[in-house]
Short mmCIF file of C-alpha atoms in Angstrom, two decimals:
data_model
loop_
_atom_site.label_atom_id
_atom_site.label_comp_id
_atom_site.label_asym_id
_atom_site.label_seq_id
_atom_site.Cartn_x
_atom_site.Cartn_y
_atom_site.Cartn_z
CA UNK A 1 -2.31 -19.53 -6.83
CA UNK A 2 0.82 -17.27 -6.87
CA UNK A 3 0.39 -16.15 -10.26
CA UNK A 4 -2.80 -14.44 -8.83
CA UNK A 5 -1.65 -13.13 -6.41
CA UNK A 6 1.35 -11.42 -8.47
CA UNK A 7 -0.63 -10.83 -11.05
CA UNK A 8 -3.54 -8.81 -8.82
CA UNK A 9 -0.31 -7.07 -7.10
CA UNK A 10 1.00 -5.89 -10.42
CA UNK A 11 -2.33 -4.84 -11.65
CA UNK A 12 -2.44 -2.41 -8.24
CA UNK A 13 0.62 -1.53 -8.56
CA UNK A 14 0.26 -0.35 -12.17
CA UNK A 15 -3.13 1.31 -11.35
CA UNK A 16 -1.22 3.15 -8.53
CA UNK A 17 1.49 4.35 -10.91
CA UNK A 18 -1.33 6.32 -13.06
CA UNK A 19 -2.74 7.83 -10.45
CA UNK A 20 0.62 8.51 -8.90
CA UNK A 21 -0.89 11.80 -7.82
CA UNK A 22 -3.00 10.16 -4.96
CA UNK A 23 0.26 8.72 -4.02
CA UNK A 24 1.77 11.89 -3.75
CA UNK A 25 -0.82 13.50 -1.99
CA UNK A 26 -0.62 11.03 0.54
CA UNK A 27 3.13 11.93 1.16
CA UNK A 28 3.15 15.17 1.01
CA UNK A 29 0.41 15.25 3.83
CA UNK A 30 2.65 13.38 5.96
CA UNK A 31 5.08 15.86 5.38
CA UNK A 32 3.56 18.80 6.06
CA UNK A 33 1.89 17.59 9.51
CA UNK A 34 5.04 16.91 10.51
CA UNK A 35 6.20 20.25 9.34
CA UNK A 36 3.49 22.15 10.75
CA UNK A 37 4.60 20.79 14.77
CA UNK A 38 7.63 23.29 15.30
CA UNK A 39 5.18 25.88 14.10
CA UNK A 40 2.62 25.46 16.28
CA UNK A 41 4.59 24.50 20.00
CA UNK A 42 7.63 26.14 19.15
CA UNK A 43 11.27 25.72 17.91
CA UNK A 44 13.00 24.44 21.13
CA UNK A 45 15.28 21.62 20.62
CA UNK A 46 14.55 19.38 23.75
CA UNK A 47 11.04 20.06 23.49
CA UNK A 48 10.72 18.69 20.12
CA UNK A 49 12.96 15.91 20.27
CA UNK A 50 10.69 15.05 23.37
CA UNK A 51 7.54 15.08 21.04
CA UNK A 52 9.08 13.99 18.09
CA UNK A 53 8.28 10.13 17.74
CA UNK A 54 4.79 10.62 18.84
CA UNK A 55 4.72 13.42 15.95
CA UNK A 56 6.25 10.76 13.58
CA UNK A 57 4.12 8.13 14.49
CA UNK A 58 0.65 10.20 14.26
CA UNK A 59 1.37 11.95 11.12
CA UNK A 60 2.13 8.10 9.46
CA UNK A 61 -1.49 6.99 11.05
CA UNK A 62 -3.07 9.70 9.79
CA UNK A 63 -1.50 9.66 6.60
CA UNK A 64 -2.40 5.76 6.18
CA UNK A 65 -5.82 6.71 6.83
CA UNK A 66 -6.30 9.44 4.76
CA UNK A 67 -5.84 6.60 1.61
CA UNK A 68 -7.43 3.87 2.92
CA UNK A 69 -11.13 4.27 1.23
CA UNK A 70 -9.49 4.00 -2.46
CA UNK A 71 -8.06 0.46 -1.05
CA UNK A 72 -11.57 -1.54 -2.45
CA UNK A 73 -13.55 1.76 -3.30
CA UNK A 74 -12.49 1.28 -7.24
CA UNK A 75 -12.67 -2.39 -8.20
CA UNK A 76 -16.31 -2.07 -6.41
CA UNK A 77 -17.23 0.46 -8.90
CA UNK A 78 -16.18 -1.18 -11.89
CA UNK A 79 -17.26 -4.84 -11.26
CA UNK A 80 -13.71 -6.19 -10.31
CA UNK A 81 -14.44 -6.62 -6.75
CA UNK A 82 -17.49 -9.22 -7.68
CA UNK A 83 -15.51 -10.76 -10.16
CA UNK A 84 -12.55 -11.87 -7.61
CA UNK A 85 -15.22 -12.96 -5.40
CA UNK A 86 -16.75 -15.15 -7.86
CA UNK A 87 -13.38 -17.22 -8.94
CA UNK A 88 -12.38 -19.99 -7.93
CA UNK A 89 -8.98 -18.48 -5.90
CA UNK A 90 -8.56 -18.24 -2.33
CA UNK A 91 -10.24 -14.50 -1.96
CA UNK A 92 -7.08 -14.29 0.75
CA UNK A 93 -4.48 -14.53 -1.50
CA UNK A 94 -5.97 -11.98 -3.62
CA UNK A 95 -6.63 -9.68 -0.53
CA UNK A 96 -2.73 -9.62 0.65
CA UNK A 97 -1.82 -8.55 -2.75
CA UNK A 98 -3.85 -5.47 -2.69
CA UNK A 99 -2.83 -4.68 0.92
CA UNK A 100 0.50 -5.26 0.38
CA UNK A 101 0.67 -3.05 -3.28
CA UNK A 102 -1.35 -0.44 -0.50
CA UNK A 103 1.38 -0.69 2.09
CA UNK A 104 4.20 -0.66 -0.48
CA UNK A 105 2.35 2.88 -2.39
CA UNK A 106 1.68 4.52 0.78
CA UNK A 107 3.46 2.74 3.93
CA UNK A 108 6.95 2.51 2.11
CA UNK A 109 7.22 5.84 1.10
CA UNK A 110 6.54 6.88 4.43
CA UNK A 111 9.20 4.38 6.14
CA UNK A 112 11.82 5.99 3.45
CA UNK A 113 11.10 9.87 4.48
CA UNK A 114 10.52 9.97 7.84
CA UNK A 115 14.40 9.43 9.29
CA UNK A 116 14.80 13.13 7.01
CA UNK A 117 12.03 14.45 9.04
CA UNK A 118 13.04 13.10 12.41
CA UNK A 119 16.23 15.41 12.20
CA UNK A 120 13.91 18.23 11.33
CA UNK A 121 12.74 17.42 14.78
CA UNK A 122 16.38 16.97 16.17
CA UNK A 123 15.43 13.30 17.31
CA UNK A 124 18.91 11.53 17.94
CA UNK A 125 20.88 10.18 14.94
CA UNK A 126 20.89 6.85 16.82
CA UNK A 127 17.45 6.50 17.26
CA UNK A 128 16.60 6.62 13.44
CA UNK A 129 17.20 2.98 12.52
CA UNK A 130 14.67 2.23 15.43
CA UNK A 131 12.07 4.61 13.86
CA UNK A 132 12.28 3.22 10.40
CA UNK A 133 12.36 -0.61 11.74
CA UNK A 134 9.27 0.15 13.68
CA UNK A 135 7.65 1.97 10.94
CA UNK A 136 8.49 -0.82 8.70
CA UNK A 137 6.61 -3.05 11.17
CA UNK A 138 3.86 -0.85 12.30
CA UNK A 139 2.53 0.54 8.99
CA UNK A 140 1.92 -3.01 7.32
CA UNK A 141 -0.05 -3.95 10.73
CA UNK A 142 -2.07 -0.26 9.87
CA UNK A 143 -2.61 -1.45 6.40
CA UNK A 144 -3.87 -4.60 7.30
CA UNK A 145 -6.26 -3.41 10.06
CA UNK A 146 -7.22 -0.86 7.43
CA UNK A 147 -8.18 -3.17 5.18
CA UNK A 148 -10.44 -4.85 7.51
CA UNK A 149 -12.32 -1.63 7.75
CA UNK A 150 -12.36 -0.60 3.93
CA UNK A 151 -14.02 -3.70 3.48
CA UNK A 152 -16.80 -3.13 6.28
CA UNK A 153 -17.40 0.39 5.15
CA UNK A 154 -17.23 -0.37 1.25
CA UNK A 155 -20.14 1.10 -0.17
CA UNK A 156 -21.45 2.63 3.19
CA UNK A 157 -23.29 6.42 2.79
CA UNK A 158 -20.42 8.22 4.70
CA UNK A 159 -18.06 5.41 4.84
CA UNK A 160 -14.78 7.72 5.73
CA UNK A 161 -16.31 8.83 9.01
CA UNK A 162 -17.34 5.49 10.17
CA UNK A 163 -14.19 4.55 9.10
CA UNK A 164 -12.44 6.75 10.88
CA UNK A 165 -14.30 5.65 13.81
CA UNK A 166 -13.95 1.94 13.66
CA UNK A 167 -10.22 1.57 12.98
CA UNK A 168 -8.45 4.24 14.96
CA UNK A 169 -9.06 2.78 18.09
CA UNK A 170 -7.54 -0.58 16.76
CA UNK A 171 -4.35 1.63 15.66
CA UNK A 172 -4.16 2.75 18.86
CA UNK A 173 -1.45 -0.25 20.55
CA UNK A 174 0.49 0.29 17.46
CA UNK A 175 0.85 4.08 17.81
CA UNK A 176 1.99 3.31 21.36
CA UNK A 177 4.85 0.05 20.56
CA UNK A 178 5.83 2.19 17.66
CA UNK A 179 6.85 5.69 19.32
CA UNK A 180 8.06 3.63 22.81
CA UNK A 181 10.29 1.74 20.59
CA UNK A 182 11.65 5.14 18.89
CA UNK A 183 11.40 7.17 22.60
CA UNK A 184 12.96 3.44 24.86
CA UNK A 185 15.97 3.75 22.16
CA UNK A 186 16.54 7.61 22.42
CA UNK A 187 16.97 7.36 26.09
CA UNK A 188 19.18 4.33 26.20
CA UNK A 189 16.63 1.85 27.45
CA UNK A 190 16.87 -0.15 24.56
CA UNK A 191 13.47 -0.89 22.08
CA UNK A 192 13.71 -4.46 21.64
CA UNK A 193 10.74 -5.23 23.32
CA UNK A 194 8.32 -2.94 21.93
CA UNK A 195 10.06 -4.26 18.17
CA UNK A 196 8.91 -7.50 19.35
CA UNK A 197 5.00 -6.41 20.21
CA UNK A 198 5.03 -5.17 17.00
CA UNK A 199 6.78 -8.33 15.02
CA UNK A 200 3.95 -10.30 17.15
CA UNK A 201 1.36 -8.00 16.31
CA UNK A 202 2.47 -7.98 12.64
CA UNK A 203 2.65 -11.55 12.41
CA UNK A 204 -1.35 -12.05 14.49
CA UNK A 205 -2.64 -9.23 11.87
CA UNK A 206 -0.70 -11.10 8.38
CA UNK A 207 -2.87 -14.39 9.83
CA UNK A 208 -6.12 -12.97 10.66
CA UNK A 209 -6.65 -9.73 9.16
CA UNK A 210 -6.85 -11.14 5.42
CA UNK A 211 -9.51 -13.64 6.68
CA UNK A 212 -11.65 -11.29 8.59
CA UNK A 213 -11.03 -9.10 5.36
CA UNK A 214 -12.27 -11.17 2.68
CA UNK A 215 -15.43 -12.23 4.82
CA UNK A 216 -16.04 -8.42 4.93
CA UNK A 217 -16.09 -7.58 1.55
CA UNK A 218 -18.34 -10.94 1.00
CA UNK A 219 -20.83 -8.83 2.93
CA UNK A 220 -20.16 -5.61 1.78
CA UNK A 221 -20.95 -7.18 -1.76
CA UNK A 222 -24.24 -8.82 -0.89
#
């Protein structure tokens, strides 16, 4: 069962590095959000190191789910999808691989650039190991919640928008443990719990969401 599941996360991963632009479009659109704040409410320090986890946090949402509808949207085209279905492995297995090759093309890249553009925002030095362990928790949870609704949507006429509008309200507690846990450490209050929600919360979604996921794209495929 393992060698499916590497070999389905290699086979993402490789398909990921040819399109490599996609990846890169995804990055560079969480970098310029994040850019674009100072612009728009203004260059003062406190003020931005006030607003700057929420920033963090929303541009790495957003980012997430600008990729999410090439998560199943190819391998439904070309008859992979049905195929994986149709063997004999555990249709979870195969799931976590392509959510974790997601979260490790799009989530990791994000974890590894945003303590560069926190000081763009002047957040405290201190608080930057707190943003990336938090970001390192909270974007798998996204990707796996994401998932859930790629599947639902695959094939949909307008799938993005309804999307859109079935996931981000199930993003929302994460958006708030996230930037707490960055904003509690910044003003000496100390983020462990919020870390925790989100460990809990990554380990609830790592159980379920692959289940609910895979029943999903059994009815998306019907």
């Amino acid at each position: 069962m393992l060698n499916t599941f590497f070999a389905v996360l290699r086979r993402d991963l490789l398909l990921a590095w040819r399109g490599r632009a996609d990846v890169l479009v995804t990055l560079a659109f969480f970098v310029i959000v994040v850019c674009l704040f100072p612009f728009g409410v203004g260059a003062e320090p406190n003020q931005l190191r006030a607003i700057a986890p929420g920033v963090l946090w929303v541009a790495a949402l957003l980012a997430c789910l600008l990729s999410l509808h090439r998560l199943f949207a190819q391998d439904h085209v070309d008859g992979t999808l049905e195929q994986l279905l149709l063997s004999s492995e555990p249709a979870v297995l195969w799931v976590l691989a392509k959510v974790l090759a997601f979260w490790l093309t799009t989530g990791l890249p994000v974890v590894l650039v945003a303590p560069g553009l926190a000081l763009l925002l002047d957040l405290e030095q201190g608080a930057l190991p707190t943003l990336a362990l938090s970001l390192a928790l909270g974007t798998p949870i996204l990707a796996l919640l994401g998932a859930v609704g790629a599947a639902l949507t695959l094939g949909v006429r307008g799938g993005g928008m309804l999307l859109a509008l079935l996931i981000l309200p199930l993003f929302v507690p994460v958006l708030i443990f996230g930037a707490g846990a960055v904003e509690a450490e910044a003003s000496g209050t100390g983020a462990a719990a919020h870390l925790l929600l989100l460990g809990g919360g990554l380990a609830g979604a790592l159980a379920l969401a692959p289940l609910a996921c895979a029943a999903a794209l059994r009815i998306s495929t019907d």
